[in-house]
C-alpha positions as a Markdown table, in Angstrom:
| # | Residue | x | y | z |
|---|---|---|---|---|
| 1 | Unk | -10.4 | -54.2 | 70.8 |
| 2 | Unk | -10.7 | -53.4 | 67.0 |
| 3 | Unk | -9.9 | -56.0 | 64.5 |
| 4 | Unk | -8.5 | -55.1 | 61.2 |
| 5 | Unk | -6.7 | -56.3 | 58.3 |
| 6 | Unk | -8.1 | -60.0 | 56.9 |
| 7 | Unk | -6.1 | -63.2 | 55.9 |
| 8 | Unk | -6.5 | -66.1 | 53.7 |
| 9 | Unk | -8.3 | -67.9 | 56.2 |
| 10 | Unk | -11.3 | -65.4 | 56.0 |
| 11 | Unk | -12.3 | -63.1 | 59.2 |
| 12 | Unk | -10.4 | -60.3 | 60.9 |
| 13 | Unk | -7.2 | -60.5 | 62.3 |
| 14 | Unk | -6.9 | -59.1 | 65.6 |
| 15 | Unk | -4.5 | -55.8 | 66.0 |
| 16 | Unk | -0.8 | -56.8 | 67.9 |
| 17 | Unk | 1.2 | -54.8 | 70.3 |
| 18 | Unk | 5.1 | -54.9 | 70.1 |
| 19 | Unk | 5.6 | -55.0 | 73.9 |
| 20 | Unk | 9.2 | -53.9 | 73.8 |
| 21 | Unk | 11.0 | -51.0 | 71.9 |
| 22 | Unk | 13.5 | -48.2 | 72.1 |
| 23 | Unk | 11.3 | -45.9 | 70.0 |
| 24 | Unk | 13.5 | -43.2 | 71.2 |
| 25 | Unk | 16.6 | -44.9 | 70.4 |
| 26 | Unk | 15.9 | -44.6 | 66.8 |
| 27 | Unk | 17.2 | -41.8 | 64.2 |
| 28 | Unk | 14.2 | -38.9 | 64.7 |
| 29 | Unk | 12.7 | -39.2 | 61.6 |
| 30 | Unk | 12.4 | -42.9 | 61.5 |
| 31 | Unk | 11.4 | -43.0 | 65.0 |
| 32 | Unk | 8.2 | -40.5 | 64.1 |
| 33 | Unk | 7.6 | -41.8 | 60.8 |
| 34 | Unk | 7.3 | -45.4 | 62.5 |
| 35 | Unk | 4.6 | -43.6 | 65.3 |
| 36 | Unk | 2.9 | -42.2 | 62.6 |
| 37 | Unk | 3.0 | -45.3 | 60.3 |
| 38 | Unk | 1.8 | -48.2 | 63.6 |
| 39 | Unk | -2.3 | -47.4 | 62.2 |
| 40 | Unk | -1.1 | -48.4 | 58.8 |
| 41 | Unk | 0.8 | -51.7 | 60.3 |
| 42 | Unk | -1.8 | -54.0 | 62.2 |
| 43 | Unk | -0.2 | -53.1 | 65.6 |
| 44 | Unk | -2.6 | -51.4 | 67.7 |
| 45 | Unk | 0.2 | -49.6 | 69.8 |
| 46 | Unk | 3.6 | -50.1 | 71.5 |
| 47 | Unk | 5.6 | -50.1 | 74.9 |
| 48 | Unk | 8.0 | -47.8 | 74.6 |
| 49 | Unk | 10.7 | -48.6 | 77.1 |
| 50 | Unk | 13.7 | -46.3 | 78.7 |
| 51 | Unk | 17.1 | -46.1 | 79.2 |
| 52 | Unk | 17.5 | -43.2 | 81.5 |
| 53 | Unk | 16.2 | -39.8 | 82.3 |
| 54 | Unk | 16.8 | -38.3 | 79.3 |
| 55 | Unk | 14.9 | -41.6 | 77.2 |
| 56 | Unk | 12.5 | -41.4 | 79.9 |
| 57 | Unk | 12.0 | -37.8 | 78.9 |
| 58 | Unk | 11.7 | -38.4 | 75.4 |
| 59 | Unk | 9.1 | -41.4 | 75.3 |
| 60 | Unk | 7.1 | -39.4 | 77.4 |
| 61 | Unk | 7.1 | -36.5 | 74.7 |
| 62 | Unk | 6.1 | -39.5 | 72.2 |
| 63 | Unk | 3.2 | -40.9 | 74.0 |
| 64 | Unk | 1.7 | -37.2 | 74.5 |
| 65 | Unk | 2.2 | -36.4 | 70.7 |
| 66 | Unk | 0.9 | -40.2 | 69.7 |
| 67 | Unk | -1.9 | -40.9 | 72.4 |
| 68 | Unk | -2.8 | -44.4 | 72.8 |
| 69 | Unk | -0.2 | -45.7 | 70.3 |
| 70 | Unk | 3.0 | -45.3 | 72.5 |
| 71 | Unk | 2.9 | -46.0 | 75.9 |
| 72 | Unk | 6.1 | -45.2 | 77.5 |
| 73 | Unk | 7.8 | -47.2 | 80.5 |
| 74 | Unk | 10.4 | -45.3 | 82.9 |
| 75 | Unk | 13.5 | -47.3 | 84.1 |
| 76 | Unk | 17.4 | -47.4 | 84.1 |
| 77 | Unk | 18.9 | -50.2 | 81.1 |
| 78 | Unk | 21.5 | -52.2 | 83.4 |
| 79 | Unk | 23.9 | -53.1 | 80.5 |
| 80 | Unk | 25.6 | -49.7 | 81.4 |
| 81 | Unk | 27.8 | -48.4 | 84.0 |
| 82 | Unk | 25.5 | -47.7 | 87.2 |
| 83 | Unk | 24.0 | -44.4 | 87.7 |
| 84 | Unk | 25.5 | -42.3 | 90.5 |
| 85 | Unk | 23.1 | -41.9 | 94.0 |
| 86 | Unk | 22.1 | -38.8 | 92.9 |
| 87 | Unk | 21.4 | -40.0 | 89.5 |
| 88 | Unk | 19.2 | -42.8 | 90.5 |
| 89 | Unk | 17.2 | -40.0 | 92.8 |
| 90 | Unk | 16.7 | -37.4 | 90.2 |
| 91 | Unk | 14.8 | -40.5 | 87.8 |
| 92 | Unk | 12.7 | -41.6 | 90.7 |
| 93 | Unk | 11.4 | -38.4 | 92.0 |
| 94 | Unk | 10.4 | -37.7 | 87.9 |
| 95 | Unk | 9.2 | -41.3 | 87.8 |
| 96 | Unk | 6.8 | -40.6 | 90.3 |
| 97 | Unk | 5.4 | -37.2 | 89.3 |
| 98 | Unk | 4.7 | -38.9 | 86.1 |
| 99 | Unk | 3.6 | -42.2 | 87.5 |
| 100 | Unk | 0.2 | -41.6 | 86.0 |
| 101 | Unk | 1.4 | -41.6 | 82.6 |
| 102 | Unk | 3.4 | -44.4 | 82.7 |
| 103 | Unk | 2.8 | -47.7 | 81.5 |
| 104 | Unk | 5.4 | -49.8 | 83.2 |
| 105 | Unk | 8.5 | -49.7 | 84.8 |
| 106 | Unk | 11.2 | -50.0 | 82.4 |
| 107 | Unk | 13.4 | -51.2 | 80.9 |
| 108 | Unk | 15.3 | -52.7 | 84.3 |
| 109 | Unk | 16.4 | -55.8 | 84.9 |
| 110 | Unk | 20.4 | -56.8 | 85.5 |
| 111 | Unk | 23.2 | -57.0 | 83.5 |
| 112 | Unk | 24.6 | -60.1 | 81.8 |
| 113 | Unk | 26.4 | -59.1 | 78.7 |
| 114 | Unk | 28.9 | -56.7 | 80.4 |
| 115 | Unk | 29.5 | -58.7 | 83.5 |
| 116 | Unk | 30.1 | -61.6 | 80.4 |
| 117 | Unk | 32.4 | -59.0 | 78.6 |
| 118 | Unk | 34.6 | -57.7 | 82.1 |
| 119 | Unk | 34.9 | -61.7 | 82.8 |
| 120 | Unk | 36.4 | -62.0 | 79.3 |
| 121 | Unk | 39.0 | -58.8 | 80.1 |
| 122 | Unk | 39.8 | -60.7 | 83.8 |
| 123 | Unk | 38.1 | -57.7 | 85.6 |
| 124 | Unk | 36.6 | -57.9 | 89.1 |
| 125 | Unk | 33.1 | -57.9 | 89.0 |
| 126 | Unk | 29.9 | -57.4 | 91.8 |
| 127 | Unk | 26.5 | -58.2 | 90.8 |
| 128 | Unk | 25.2 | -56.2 | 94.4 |
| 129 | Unk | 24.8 | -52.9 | 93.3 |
| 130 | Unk | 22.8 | -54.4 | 90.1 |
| 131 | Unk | 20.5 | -55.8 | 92.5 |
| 132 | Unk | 20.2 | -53.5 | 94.7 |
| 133 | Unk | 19.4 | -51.0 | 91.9 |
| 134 | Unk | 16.4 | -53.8 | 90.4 |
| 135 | Unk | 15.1 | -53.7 | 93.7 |
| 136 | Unk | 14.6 | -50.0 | 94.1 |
| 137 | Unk | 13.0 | -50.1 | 90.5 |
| 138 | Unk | 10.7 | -53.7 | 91.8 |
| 139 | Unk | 9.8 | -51.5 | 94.9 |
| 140 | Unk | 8.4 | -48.8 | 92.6 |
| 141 | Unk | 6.4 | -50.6 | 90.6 |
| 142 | Unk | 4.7 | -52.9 | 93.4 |
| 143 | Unk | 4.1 | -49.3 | 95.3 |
| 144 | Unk | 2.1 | -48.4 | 92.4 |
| 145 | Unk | 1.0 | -51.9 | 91.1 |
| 146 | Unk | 3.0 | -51.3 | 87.8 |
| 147 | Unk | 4.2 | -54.2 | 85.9 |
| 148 | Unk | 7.6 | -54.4 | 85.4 |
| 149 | Unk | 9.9 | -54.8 | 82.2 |
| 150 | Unk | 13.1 | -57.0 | 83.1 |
| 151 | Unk | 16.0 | -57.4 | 81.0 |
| 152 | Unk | 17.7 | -60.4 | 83.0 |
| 153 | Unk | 18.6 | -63.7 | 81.1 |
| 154 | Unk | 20.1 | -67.0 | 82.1 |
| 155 | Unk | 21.0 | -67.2 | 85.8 |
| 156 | Unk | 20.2 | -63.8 | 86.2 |
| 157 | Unk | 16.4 | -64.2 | 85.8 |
| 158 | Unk | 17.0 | -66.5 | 89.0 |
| 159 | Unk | 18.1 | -63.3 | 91.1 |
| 160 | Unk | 15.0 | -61.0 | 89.2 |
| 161 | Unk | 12.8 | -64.1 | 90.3 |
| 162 | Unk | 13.8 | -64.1 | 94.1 |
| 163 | Unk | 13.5 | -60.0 | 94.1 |
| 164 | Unk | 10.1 | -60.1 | 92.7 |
| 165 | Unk | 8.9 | -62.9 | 95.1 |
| 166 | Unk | 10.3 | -60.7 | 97.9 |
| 167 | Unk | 8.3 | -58.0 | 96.8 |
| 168 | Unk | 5.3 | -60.7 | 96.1 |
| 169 | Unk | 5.0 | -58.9 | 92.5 |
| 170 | Unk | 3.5 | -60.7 | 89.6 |
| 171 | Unk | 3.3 | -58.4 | 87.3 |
| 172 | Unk | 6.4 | -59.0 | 85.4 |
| 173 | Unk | 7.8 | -59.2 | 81.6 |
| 174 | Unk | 10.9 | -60.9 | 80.8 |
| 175 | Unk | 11.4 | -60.0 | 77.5 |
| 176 | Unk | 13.4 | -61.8 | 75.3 |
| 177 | Unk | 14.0 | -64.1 | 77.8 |
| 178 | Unk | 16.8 | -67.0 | 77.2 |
| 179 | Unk | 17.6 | -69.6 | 80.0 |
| 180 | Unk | 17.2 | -72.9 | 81.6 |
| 181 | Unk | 13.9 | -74.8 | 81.9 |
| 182 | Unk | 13.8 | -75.0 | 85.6 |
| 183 | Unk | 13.9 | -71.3 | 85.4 |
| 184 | Unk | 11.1 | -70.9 | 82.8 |
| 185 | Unk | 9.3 | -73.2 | 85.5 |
| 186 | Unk | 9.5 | -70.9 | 88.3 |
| 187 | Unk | 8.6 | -67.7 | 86.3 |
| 188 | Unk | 5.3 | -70.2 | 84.8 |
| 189 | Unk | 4.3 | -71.0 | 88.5 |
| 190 | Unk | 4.5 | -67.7 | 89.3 |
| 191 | Unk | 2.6 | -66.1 | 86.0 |
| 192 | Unk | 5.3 | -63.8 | 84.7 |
| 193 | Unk | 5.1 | -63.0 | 81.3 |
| 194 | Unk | 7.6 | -63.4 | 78.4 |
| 195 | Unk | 7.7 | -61.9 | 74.7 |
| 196 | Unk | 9.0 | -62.8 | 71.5 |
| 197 | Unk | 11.1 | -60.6 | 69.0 |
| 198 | Unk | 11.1 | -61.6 | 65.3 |
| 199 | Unk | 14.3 | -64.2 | 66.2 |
| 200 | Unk | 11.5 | -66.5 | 66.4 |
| 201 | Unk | 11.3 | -67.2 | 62.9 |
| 202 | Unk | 14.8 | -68.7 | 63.2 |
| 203 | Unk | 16.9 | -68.8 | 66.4 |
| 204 | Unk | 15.9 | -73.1 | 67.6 |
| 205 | Unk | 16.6 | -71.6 | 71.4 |
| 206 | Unk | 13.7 | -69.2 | 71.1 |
| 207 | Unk | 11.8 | -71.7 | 69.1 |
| 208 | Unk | 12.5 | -74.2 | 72.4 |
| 209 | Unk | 11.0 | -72.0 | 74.7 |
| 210 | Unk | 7.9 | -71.1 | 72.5 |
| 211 | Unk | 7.0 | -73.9 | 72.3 |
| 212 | Unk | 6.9 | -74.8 | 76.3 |
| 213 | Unk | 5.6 | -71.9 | 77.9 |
| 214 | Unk | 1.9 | -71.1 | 78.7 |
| 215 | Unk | 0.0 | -69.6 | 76.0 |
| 216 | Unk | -1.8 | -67.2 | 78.0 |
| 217 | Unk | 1.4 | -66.0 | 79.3 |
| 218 | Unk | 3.4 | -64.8 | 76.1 |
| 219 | Unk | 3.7 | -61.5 | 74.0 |
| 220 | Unk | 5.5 | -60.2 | 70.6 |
| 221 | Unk | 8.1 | -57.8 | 70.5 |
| 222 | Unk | 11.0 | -56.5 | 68.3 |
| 223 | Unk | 13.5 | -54.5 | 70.9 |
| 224 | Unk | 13.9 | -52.3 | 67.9 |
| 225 | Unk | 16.0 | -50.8 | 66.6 |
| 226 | Unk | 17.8 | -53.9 | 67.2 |
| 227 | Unk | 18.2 | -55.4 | 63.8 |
| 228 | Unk | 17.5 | -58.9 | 63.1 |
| 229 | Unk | 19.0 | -62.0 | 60.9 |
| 230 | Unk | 17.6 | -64.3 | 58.9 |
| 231 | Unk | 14.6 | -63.0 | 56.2 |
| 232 | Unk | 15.0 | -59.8 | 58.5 |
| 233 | Unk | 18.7 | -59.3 | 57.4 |
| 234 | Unk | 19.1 | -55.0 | 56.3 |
| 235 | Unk | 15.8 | -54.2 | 57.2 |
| 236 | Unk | 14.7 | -51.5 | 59.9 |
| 237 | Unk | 13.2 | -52.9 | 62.6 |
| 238 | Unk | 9.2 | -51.8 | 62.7 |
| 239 | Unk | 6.8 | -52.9 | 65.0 |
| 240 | Unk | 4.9 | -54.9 | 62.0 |
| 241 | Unk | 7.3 | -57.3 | 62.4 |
| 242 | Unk | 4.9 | -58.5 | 65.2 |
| 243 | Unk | 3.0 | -60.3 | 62.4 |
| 244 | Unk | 5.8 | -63.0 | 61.3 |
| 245 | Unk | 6.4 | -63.3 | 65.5 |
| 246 | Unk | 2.8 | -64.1 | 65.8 |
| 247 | Unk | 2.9 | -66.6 | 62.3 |
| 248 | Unk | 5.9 | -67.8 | 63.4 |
| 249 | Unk | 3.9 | -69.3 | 67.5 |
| 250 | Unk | 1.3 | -70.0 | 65.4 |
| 251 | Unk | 3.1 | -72.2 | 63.3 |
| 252 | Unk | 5.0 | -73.6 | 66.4 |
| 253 | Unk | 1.9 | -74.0 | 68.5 |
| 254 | Unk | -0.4 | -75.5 | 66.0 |
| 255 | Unk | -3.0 | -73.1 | 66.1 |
| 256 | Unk | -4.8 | -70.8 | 63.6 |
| 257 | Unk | -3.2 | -67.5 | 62.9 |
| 258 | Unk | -6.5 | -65.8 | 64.3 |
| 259 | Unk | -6.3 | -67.6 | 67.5 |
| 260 | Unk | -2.8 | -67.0 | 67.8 |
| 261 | Unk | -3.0 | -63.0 | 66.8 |
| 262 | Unk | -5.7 | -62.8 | 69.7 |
| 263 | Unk | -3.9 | -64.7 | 72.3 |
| 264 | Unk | -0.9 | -62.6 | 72.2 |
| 265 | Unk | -3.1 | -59.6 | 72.0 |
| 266 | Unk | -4.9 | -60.4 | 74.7 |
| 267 | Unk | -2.1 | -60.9 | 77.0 |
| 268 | Unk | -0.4 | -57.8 | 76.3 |
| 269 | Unk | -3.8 | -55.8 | 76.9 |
| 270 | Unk | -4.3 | -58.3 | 79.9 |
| 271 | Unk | -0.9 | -57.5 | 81.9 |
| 272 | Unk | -1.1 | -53.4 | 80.8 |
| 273 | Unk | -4.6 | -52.7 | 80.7 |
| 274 | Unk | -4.7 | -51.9 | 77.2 |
């Protein structure tokens, strides 16, 4: 690991990673101008995660033409409508010809927002083919010992949790993860990982559950392009927003920003063999 950058404490400041972001979801030329700008912007690298084929397709091209900053993850977003059979066939044969260059499975996970949303419109809605889907992708990555990148919040971490028991996979990221305590509990015991985005600064849920969960079991993040409020309000997000998430634990934790910066480096690097 490289340190860089200093602070006003004295000493280097370790590199981050931003564990989670759609770097192909972004216009082209901000997307490569961010790729290009990550050496000039204390993070190390990034996980680049996937929506579908065609994403998958794209962070792939990414991590060849930046190697060792991106590292792309494969997977199927669930806040969409479900692929069709032959869909979900096509991604998993190319998942596993490229298995070697992939970082993680990802992004996967079950929906909550749209089943939120057809509840709101009075539509009929199964969560079974969701799961069944997450399980395919859990499958995958315990068949070639990949962690695995889970969008699933609130009760449905609860259904991710009893899937990767099943499958008696640790190696799992909940990132930006929201729900109840007794559900941060069971991922602790089990050592799943969570991140943070740059909603840390100012969103008191977050802030709760930063300040409860293990330290050696937390990352940073920004899920860009997802913008941000607060001192983030109209700006693009960049993977140096890493640096107010890890100021921000710091803060929260007590700890010096050094010690801080390296704990959630260390983690990331930990869980994908950075």
């Amino acid at each position: 690991m490289s340190s860089i950058v200093n602070h006003k404490g004295g000493g280097p400041l370790a590199p981050l990673i931003d564990t989670h972001i759609h770097l192909d979801s972004y216009p082209e030329d901000i997307g490569l101008a961010i790729a290009a700008d990550l050496a000039n912007s204390e993070v190390q690298s990034v996980i680049s995660v996937s929506m579908n084929l065609p994403s998958c397709k794209r962070n792939l091209e990414l991590a060849r033409l930046y190697n060792g900053g991106i590292r792309p993850a494969f997977g199927y977003h669930p806040e969409q409508p479900l692929p069709s059979a032959t869909e979900i066939q096509e991604l998993l044969q190319w998942m596993e010809v490229h298995s070697e260059e992939m970082v993680a499975v990802g992004e996967v996970g079950l929906p909550y927002y749209t089943r939120l949303e057809a509840a709101t419109r009075g539509e009929a809605w199964d969560d079974q083919p969701y799961v069944e889907l997450l399980e395919t992708f859990i499958a995958f990555a315990a068949k070639h010992k990949k962690p695995v990148i889970l969008h699933a919040v609130y009760e449905a971490a609860e259904m991710a949790c009893d899937l990767l028991e099943r499958y008696s996979h640790p190696l799992a990221h909940f990132h930006w993860f929201k729900g109840a305590e007794k559900t941060l509990q069971r991922m602790a015991e089990q050592g799943y990982y969570i991140s943070f985005t740059p909603d840390i600064v100012y969103e008191e849920e977050i802030r709760r559950i930063a300040l409860g969960y293990p330290e050696h079991l937390v990352m940073s993040e920004t899920d860009g392009p997802w913008p941000f409020e607060g001192p983030f309000t109209g700006q693009t997000t960049h993977p140096r927003m890493t640096s107010s998430v890890a100021s921000a634990w710091a803060e929260l934790r007590g700890i010096p920003l050094l010690q801080a910066r390296k704990q959630l480096y260390d983690n990331a690097a930990r869980l994908y063999g950075i």
